[in-house]
CSV table of C-alpha atoms in Angstrom, one decimal:
chain,number,residue,atom,x,y,z
A,65,UNK,CA,49.3,22.5,74.4
A,66,UNK,CA,45.6,23.9,73.4
A,67,UNK,CA,43.7,27.0,72.6
A,68,UNK,CA,42.9,27.5,76.3
A,69,UNK,CA,47.1,28.3,76.9
A,70,UNK,CA,46.8,30.1,74.0
A,71,UNK,CA,44.1,32.4,75.2
A,72,UNK,CA,45.7,33.0,78.3
A,73,UNK,CA,49.3,33.6,77.2
A,74,UNK,CA,47.5,36.2,74.6
A,75,UNK,CA,45.5,38.1,77.4
A,76,UNK,CA,48.6,38.5,79.7
A,77,UNK,CA,50.4,39.5,76.9
A,78,UNK,CA,47.2,42.3,76.6
A,79,UNK,CA,47.4,43.2,80.5
A,80,UNK,CA,51.0,43.3,81.0
A,81,UNK,CA,49.6,41.6,84.3
A,82,UNK,CA,48.4,37.8,85.0
A,83,UNK,CA,46.5,38.8,88.3
A,84,UNK,CA,44.6,40.8,85.3
A,85,UNK,CA,44.7,38.6,83.4
A,86,UNK,CA,42.6,36.5,84.9
A,87,UNK,CA,40.8,39.2,85.9
A,88,UNK,CA,39.2,39.5,82.1
A,89,UNK,CA,38.7,36.1,81.9
A,90,UNK,CA,36.8,35.5,85.2
A,91,UNK,CA,39.3,33.0,85.8
A,92,UNK,CA,41.7,32.5,89.3
A,93,UNK,CA,45.4,33.4,89.4
A,94,UNK,CA,46.8,29.5,89.9
A,95,UNK,CA,44.4,28.8,86.8
A,96,UNK,CA,46.6,31.5,84.5
A,97,UNK,CA,49.5,30.7,85.9
A,98,UNK,CA,49.5,27.0,85.8
A,99,UNK,CA,48.6,26.8,82.2
A,100,UNK,CA,51.2,29.1,81.5
A,101,UNK,CA,53.6,26.8,83.8
A,102,UNK,CA,52.8,24.1,82.1
A,103,UNK,CA,53.2,25.7,78.3
A,104,UNK,CA,56.6,26.6,79.7
A,105,UNK,CA,57.1,23.5,80.9
A,106,UNK,CA,56.2,21.3,77.2
A,107,UNK,CA,58.3,24.1,74.8
A,108,UNK,CA,61.7,24.0,77.0
A,109,UNK,CA,61.1,27.7,77.5
A,110,UNK,CA,60.6,30.5,79.4
A,111,UNK,CA,57.9,32.4,77.9
A,112,UNK,CA,57.6,35.6,80.5
A,113,UNK,CA,59.2,37.7,82.7
A,114,UNK,CA,58.8,39.9,85.7
A,115,UNK,CA,60.0,43.4,85.7
A,116,UNK,CA,59.5,46.8,86.5
A,117,UNK,CA,56.4,48.0,84.1
A,118,UNK,CA,54.6,44.4,85.0
A,119,UNK,CA,54.7,40.5,83.0
A,120,UNK,CA,56.9,40.8,79.6
A,121,UNK,CA,57.4,38.7,77.6
A,122,UNK,CA,61.2,37.2,76.7
A,123,UNK,CA,63.0,36.7,73.4
A,124,UNK,CA,61.4,33.4,72.8
A,125,UNK,CA,58.5,34.9,73.8
A,126,UNK,CA,58.2,37.0,71.8
A,127,UNK,CA,58.8,34.6,68.6
A,128,UNK,CA,55.8,32.0,70.1
A,129,UNK,CA,54.1,34.6,70.3
A,130,UNK,CA,53.5,34.9,66.8
A,131,UNK,CA,52.9,31.6,66.1
A,132,UNK,CA,49.6,32.2,68.8
A,133,UNK,CA,48.6,34.9,66.9
A,134,UNK,CA,48.4,33.1,64.1
A,135,UNK,CA,46.5,29.9,65.1
A,136,UNK,CA,43.7,32.2,67.6
A,137,UNK,CA,43.3,34.2,63.8
A,138,UNK,CA,42.9,31.2,62.5
A,139,UNK,CA,40.5,30.2,65.2
A,140,UNK,CA,38.1,33.7,64.8
A,141,UNK,CA,38.5,32.9,61.1
A,142,UNK,CA,36.3,29.6,60.8
A,143,UNK,CA,34.2,30.3,63.8
A,144,UNK,CA,33.4,33.6,61.8
A,145,UNK,CA,32.8,31.2,58.3
A,146,UNK,CA,29.8,30.5,58.2
A,147,UNK,CA,28.2,34.3,60.2
A,148,UNK,CA,26.6,36.8,58.2
A,149,UNK,CA,28.2,40.6,58.3
A,150,UNK,CA,25.4,41.6,60.6
A,151,UNK,CA,26.2,38.5,63.3
A,152,UNK,CA,30.3,38.6,63.1
A,153,UNK,CA,32.1,38.7,66.5
A,154,UNK,CA,35.0,38.5,68.4
A,155,UNK,CA,38.0,40.5,69.1
A,156,UNK,CA,40.3,43.5,67.5
A,157,UNK,CA,43.1,45.0,69.5
A,158,UNK,CA,44.5,48.1,68.3
A,159,UNK,CA,47.7,50.3,69.5
A,160,UNK,CA,47.0,54.1,68.4
A,161,UNK,CA,49.4,57.0,69.5
A,162,UNK,CA,47.5,59.5,72.5
A,163,UNK,CA,46.0,62.1,70.7
A,164,UNK,CA,44.4,58.9,67.7
A,165,UNK,CA,42.9,57.2,71.6
A,166,UNK,CA,41.8,61.1,72.8
A,167,UNK,CA,39.8,62.4,69.8
A,168,UNK,CA,39.6,59.9,66.6
A,169,UNK,CA,39.4,56.2,68.5
A,170,UNK,CA,36.3,56.6,70.0
A,171,UNK,CA,34.4,57.5,67.4
A,172,UNK,CA,35.5,54.7,65.2
A,173,UNK,CA,34.7,52.4,67.9
A,174,UNK,CA,31.1,53.7,68.3
A,175,UNK,CA,30.8,53.7,64.2
A,176,UNK,CA,31.9,49.6,64.8
A,177,UNK,CA,29.5,49.0,67.2
A,178,UNK,CA,26.4,50.5,65.5
A,179,UNK,CA,27.7,48.4,62.6
A,180,UNK,CA,29.1,45.4,64.3
A,181,UNK,CA,27.4,44.8,67.6
A,182,UNK,CA,29.0,41.8,68.3
A,183,UNK,CA,32.8,42.9,68.1
A,184,UNK,CA,35.1,44.4,70.6
A,185,UNK,CA,37.5,46.6,69.9
A,186,UNK,CA,40.0,46.2,72.4
A,187,UNK,CA,42.4,49.6,72.5
A,188,UNK,CA,46.0,50.5,73.9
A,189,UNK,CA,47.8,54.2,74.0
A,190,UNK,CA,51.0,53.7,72.6
A,191,UNK,CA,53.5,56.1,71.2
A,192,UNK,CA,54.5,56.4,68.2
A,193,UNK,CA,58.0,54.8,68.8
A,194,UNK,CA,56.8,51.9,70.5
A,195,UNK,CA,53.7,50.6,68.1
A,196,UNK,CA,56.4,48.7,65.7
A,197,UNK,CA,57.6,46.6,69.5
A,198,UNK,CA,53.6,46.8,69.5
A,199,UNK,CA,53.0,44.9,66.7
A,200,UNK,CA,56.1,42.5,66.9
A,201,UNK,CA,55.0,41.0,69.3
A,202,UNK,CA,51.9,40.2,68.7
A,203,UNK,CA,50.6,42.8,71.2
A,204,UNK,CA,48.5,44.1,68.4
A,205,UNK,CA,47.5,43.4,64.9
A,206,UNK,CA,46.5,47.2,64.3
A,207,UNK,CA,48.3,50.3,64.5
A,208,UNK,CA,47.1,53.9,63.9
A,209,UNK,CA,50.0,56.1,64.7
A,210,UNK,CA,51.0,59.8,63.8
A,211,UNK,CA,53.7,62.8,63.5
A,212,UNK,CA,54.6,65.5,61.6
A,213,UNK,CA,55.5,66.0,58.0
A,214,UNK,CA,56.0,63.7,55.6
A,215,UNK,CA,60.1,62.8,56.0
A,216,UNK,CA,58.9,60.9,58.7
A,217,UNK,CA,55.8,59.1,57.2
A,218,UNK,CA,58.7,58.2,54.1
A,219,UNK,CA,60.8,57.0,57.6
A,220,UNK,CA,58.5,55.0,59.0
A,221,UNK,CA,57.8,52.9,55.6
A,222,UNK,CA,61.8,52.5,54.2
A,223,UNK,CA,62.0,51.2,58.2
A,224,UNK,CA,58.6,48.9,57.7
A,225,UNK,CA,59.6,47.6,54.7
A,226,UNK,CA,62.6,45.5,56.5
A,227,UNK,CA,60.1,44.6,59.2
A,228,UNK,CA,57.2,43.6,57.2
A,229,UNK,CA,55.0,46.1,58.1
A,230,UNK,CA,52.7,48.2,55.5
A,231,UNK,CA,51.9,51.9,56.4
A,232,UNK,CA,48.9,53.8,54.8
A,233,UNK,CA,48.5,57.2,56.0
A,234,UNK,CA,45.0,58.0,56.8
A,235,UNK,CA,44.9,61.5,56.9
A,236,UNK,CA,46.4,64.6,56.6
A,237,UNK,CA,44.5,67.5,58.4
A,238,UNK,CA,46.2,71.3,59.8
A,239,UNK,CA,47.3,72.6,62.4
A,240,UNK,CA,45.5,75.3,64.3
A,241,UNK,CA,45.4,77.7,67.3
A,242,UNK,CA,43.4,77.7,70.6
A,243,UNK,CA,42.2,80.4,73.0
A,244,UNK,CA,40.1,81.4,75.1
A,245,UNK,CA,37.0,83.2,74.4
A,246,UNK,CA,38.7,86.3,76.2
A,247,UNK,CA,41.7,86.3,74.3
A,248,UNK,CA,41.9,89.0,71.7
A,249,UNK,CA,42.7,86.6,69.0
A,250,UNK,CA,39.9,84.6,69.3
A,251,UNK,CA,38.0,87.1,67.5
A,252,UNK,CA,40.7,86.4,64.5
A,253,UNK,CA,39.8,83.6,61.2
A,254,UNK,CA,43.4,83.2,61.0
A,255,UNK,CA,46.2,84.8,62.4
A,256,UNK,CA,50.6,84.7,61.7
A,257,UNK,CA,52.4,83.0,64.6
A,258,UNK,CA,54.2,85.7,65.6
A,259,UNK,CA,51.3,87.5,67.0
A,260,UNK,CA,50.6,84.1,69.4
A,261,UNK,CA,54.6,84.9,71.0
A,262,UNK,CA,53.0,87.7,73.2
A,263,UNK,CA,51.1,85.2,74.9
A,264,UNK,CA,51.9,81.7,77.4
A,265,UNK,CA,52.4,78.5,75.1
A,266,UNK,CA,50.2,75.7,76.3
A,267,UNK,CA,52.4,72.6,74.7
A,268,UNK,CA,50.8,68.4,75.8
A,269,UNK,CA,54.5,66.9,77.3
A,270,UNK,CA,53.9,64.3,74.7
A,271,UNK,CA,54.1,67.5,71.4
A,272,UNK,CA,57.6,69.0,72.6
A,273,UNK,CA,59.4,72.0,72.6
A,274,UNK,CA,61.5,70.8,69.6
A,275,UNK,CA,58.0,68.7,68.3
A,276,UNK,CA,56.0,72.9,67.9
A,277,UNK,CA,59.5,74.4,67.1
A,278,UNK,CA,59.3,72.1,63.4
A,279,UNK,CA,55.4,72.5,63.2
A,280,UNK,CA,56.1,76.6,62.0
A,281,UNK,CA,59.2,75.9,60.7
A,282,UNK,CA,61.5,77.7,62.8
A,283,UNK,CA,65.0,76.6,64.5
A,284,UNK,CA,63.4,78.7,67.3
A,285,UNK,CA,60.1,80.1,68.8
A,286,UNK,CA,60.0,82.8,71.4
A,287,UNK,CA,56.7,82.6,73.0
A,288,UNK,CA,55.9,85.2,76.7
A,289,UNK,CA,56.1,81.6,78.7
A,290,UNK,CA,55.4,77.9,78.4
A,291,UNK,CA,53.2,75.7,80.3
A,292,UNK,CA,53.1,71.8,80.1
A,293,UNK,CA,50.2,69.6,80.8
A,294,UNK,CA,50.4,66.1,80.7
A,295,UNK,CA,46.7,65.1,79.3
A,296,UNK,CA,45.0,67.1,77.2
A,297,UNK,CA,42.3,67.2,79.8
A,298,UNK,CA,44.8,69.9,81.6
A,299,UNK,CA,45.6,71.3,78.6
A,300,UNK,CA,41.8,72.1,77.2
A,301,UNK,CA,41.2,73.8,81.5
A,302,UNK,CA,44.3,75.6,80.9
A,303,UNK,CA,43.1,77.3,77.4
A,304,UNK,CA,39.5,77.8,78.2
A,305,UNK,CA,40.9,79.5,81.8
A,306,UNK,CA,42.9,81.9,79.5
A,307,UNK,CA,46.2,80.9,80.5
A,308,UNK,CA,47.8,81.2,77.7
A,309,UNK,CA,46.8,79.9,74.1
A,310,UNK,CA,48.2,76.5,72.2
A,311,UNK,CA,49.1,75.5,68.8
A,312,UNK,CA,47.3,71.8,68.5
A,313,UNK,CA,46.6,69.8,65.5
A,314,UNK,CA,42.2,70.2,64.4
A,315,UNK,CA,41.4,67.1,65.8
A,316,UNK,CA,42.2,68.3,69.0
A,317,UNK,CA,39.3,70.2,70.2
A,318,UNK,CA,36.7,69.8,66.8
A,319,UNK,CA,33.6,72.3,66.7
A,320,UNK,CA,31.4,69.3,68.2
A,321,UNK,CA,34.2,69.2,71.7
A,322,UNK,CA,32.3,70.5,74.2
A,323,UNK,CA,35.0,73.0,75.0
A,324,UNK,CA,34.7,74.3,72.0
A,325,UNK,CA,30.8,74.2,72.0
A,326,UNK,CA,30.3,75.7,74.8
A,327,UNK,CA,32.3,78.5,73.8
A,328,UNK,CA,34.9,78.3,76.1
A,329,UNK,CA,37.4,77.7,73.4
A,330,UNK,CA,37.7,79.3,69.9
A,331,UNK,CA,39.6,78.0,67.0
A,332,UNK,CA,41.3,80.2,64.8
A,333,UNK,CA,43.6,79.3,62.4
A,334,UNK,CA,48.1,79.5,61.3
A,335,UNK,CA,49.0,81.4,58.2
A,336,UNK,CA,52.7,80.4,58.4
A,337,UNK,CA,53.1,76.7,59.2
A,338,UNK,CA,54.8,74.3,57.2
A,339,UNK,CA,53.9,70.9,58.1
A,340,UNK,CA,50.8,68.9,58.8
A,341,UNK,CA,49.7,66.3,60.9
A,342,UNK,CA,49.7,62.9,59.6
A,343,UNK,CA,47.7,60.0,60.9
A,344,UNK,CA,49.2,56.8,59.8
A,345,UNK,CA,47.6,53.3,59.2
A,346,UNK,CA,50.4,49.7,60.4
A,347,UNK,CA,49.6,46.7,59.8
A,348,UNK,CA,51.7,43.5,59.0
A,349,UNK,CA,51.6,43.0,55.2
A,350,UNK,CA,51.9,38.9,55.3
A,351,UNK,CA,49.7,38.9,57.6
A,352,UNK,CA,46.3,37.0,57.2
A,353,UNK,CA,43.7,39.8,58.4
A,354,UNK,CA,40.2,38.0,60.7
A,355,UNK,CA,36.7,38.4,59.1
A,356,UNK,CA,36.4,40.8,62.7
A,357,UNK,CA,40.3,43.2,61.6
A,358,UNK,CA,39.2,43.2,58.4
A,359,UNK,CA,35.5,44.6,59.5
A,360,UNK,CA,37.3,46.9,61.5
A,361,UNK,CA,39.8,48.5,59.4
A,362,UNK,CA,36.7,49.2,56.6
A,363,UNK,CA,34.9,51.2,59.7
A,364,UNK,CA,38.3,52.9,60.6
A,365,UNK,CA,38.9,53.8,57.0
A,366,UNK,CA,35.2,55.0,56.1
A,367,UNK,CA,35.6,57.1,59.4
A,368,UNK,CA,39.1,58.6,58.0
A,369,UNK,CA,37.7,59.4,54.0
A,370,UNK,CA,35.3,60.9,55.7
A,371,UNK,CA,37.3,63.0,58.6
A,372,UNK,CA,40.0,64.1,55.5
A,373,UNK,CA,36.8,65.1,53.0
A,374,UNK,CA,35.2,67.9,55.8
A,375,UNK,CA,39.4,69.1,56.4
A,376,UNK,CA,39.7,69.3,52.6
A,377,UNK,CA,36.6,71.8,52.1
A,378,UNK,CA,37.9,73.5,55.6
A,379,UNK,CA,40.8,74.0,53.5
A,380,UNK,CA,39.1,75.5,51.0
A,381,UNK,CA,37.3,77.9,52.5
């Protein structure tokens, strides 16, 4: 076995496809397939199996992936040991929840690139309940996820303790009401949730009706009707078109968002919301991070500190 085989296996895990991995590595598909076959012949078990979702690790594959990740990690550390901070290069693999992928992560990557041009950040959109399996399988080494309420954070921390993972709270953000510029509520600085029930509610599939109830501390909410969309941009278009209103975290559409900046969407405070949105960093406790990963985490935490400061200033107003 050799490092090339390890890298090929890692890329196939990331892409969930041998053909896609081959394109990423600028190799032919038979080259990747033969390398994996030779590795499996040497170790005596199958590393991958095919499924409806593509190629995925077998149970034995998940175990060996942990070792492969450690080896590639150490190789990266050796390569970076003599490099100055400004010239550190390499890859970092991150899972992020859909909310964070579309709002936070692009800006974090830009900040990281400005500080460390040689670092390449690979981000995979992963729902919170899938982030731990992804870390366990070695698909990613860092997860940035989001959910509602402190109780969920405590539950997550308790569950992760068993699996040797650490959960660190990065930021807490409040929920806001989003309306079109033509909606009468757009003229208010803050409103009671009951006032929004006269209008259709627009929700994203990621956030269920039950979660909206939990955010508001209600067993049931009674809007005029509920309109559901799969992605954030569709939600924003529907709000701008005055099809309804939405209750979303403050990062859903900040002041710099094109819809907000153009005046198509207005942000309105909510007076009676019971819970906040938590942003949480999940990492393996015993893993020795590469210099590349340490640099990324430094930029990530720095960015979140700035966001949290802005969030606190808004609450103080």
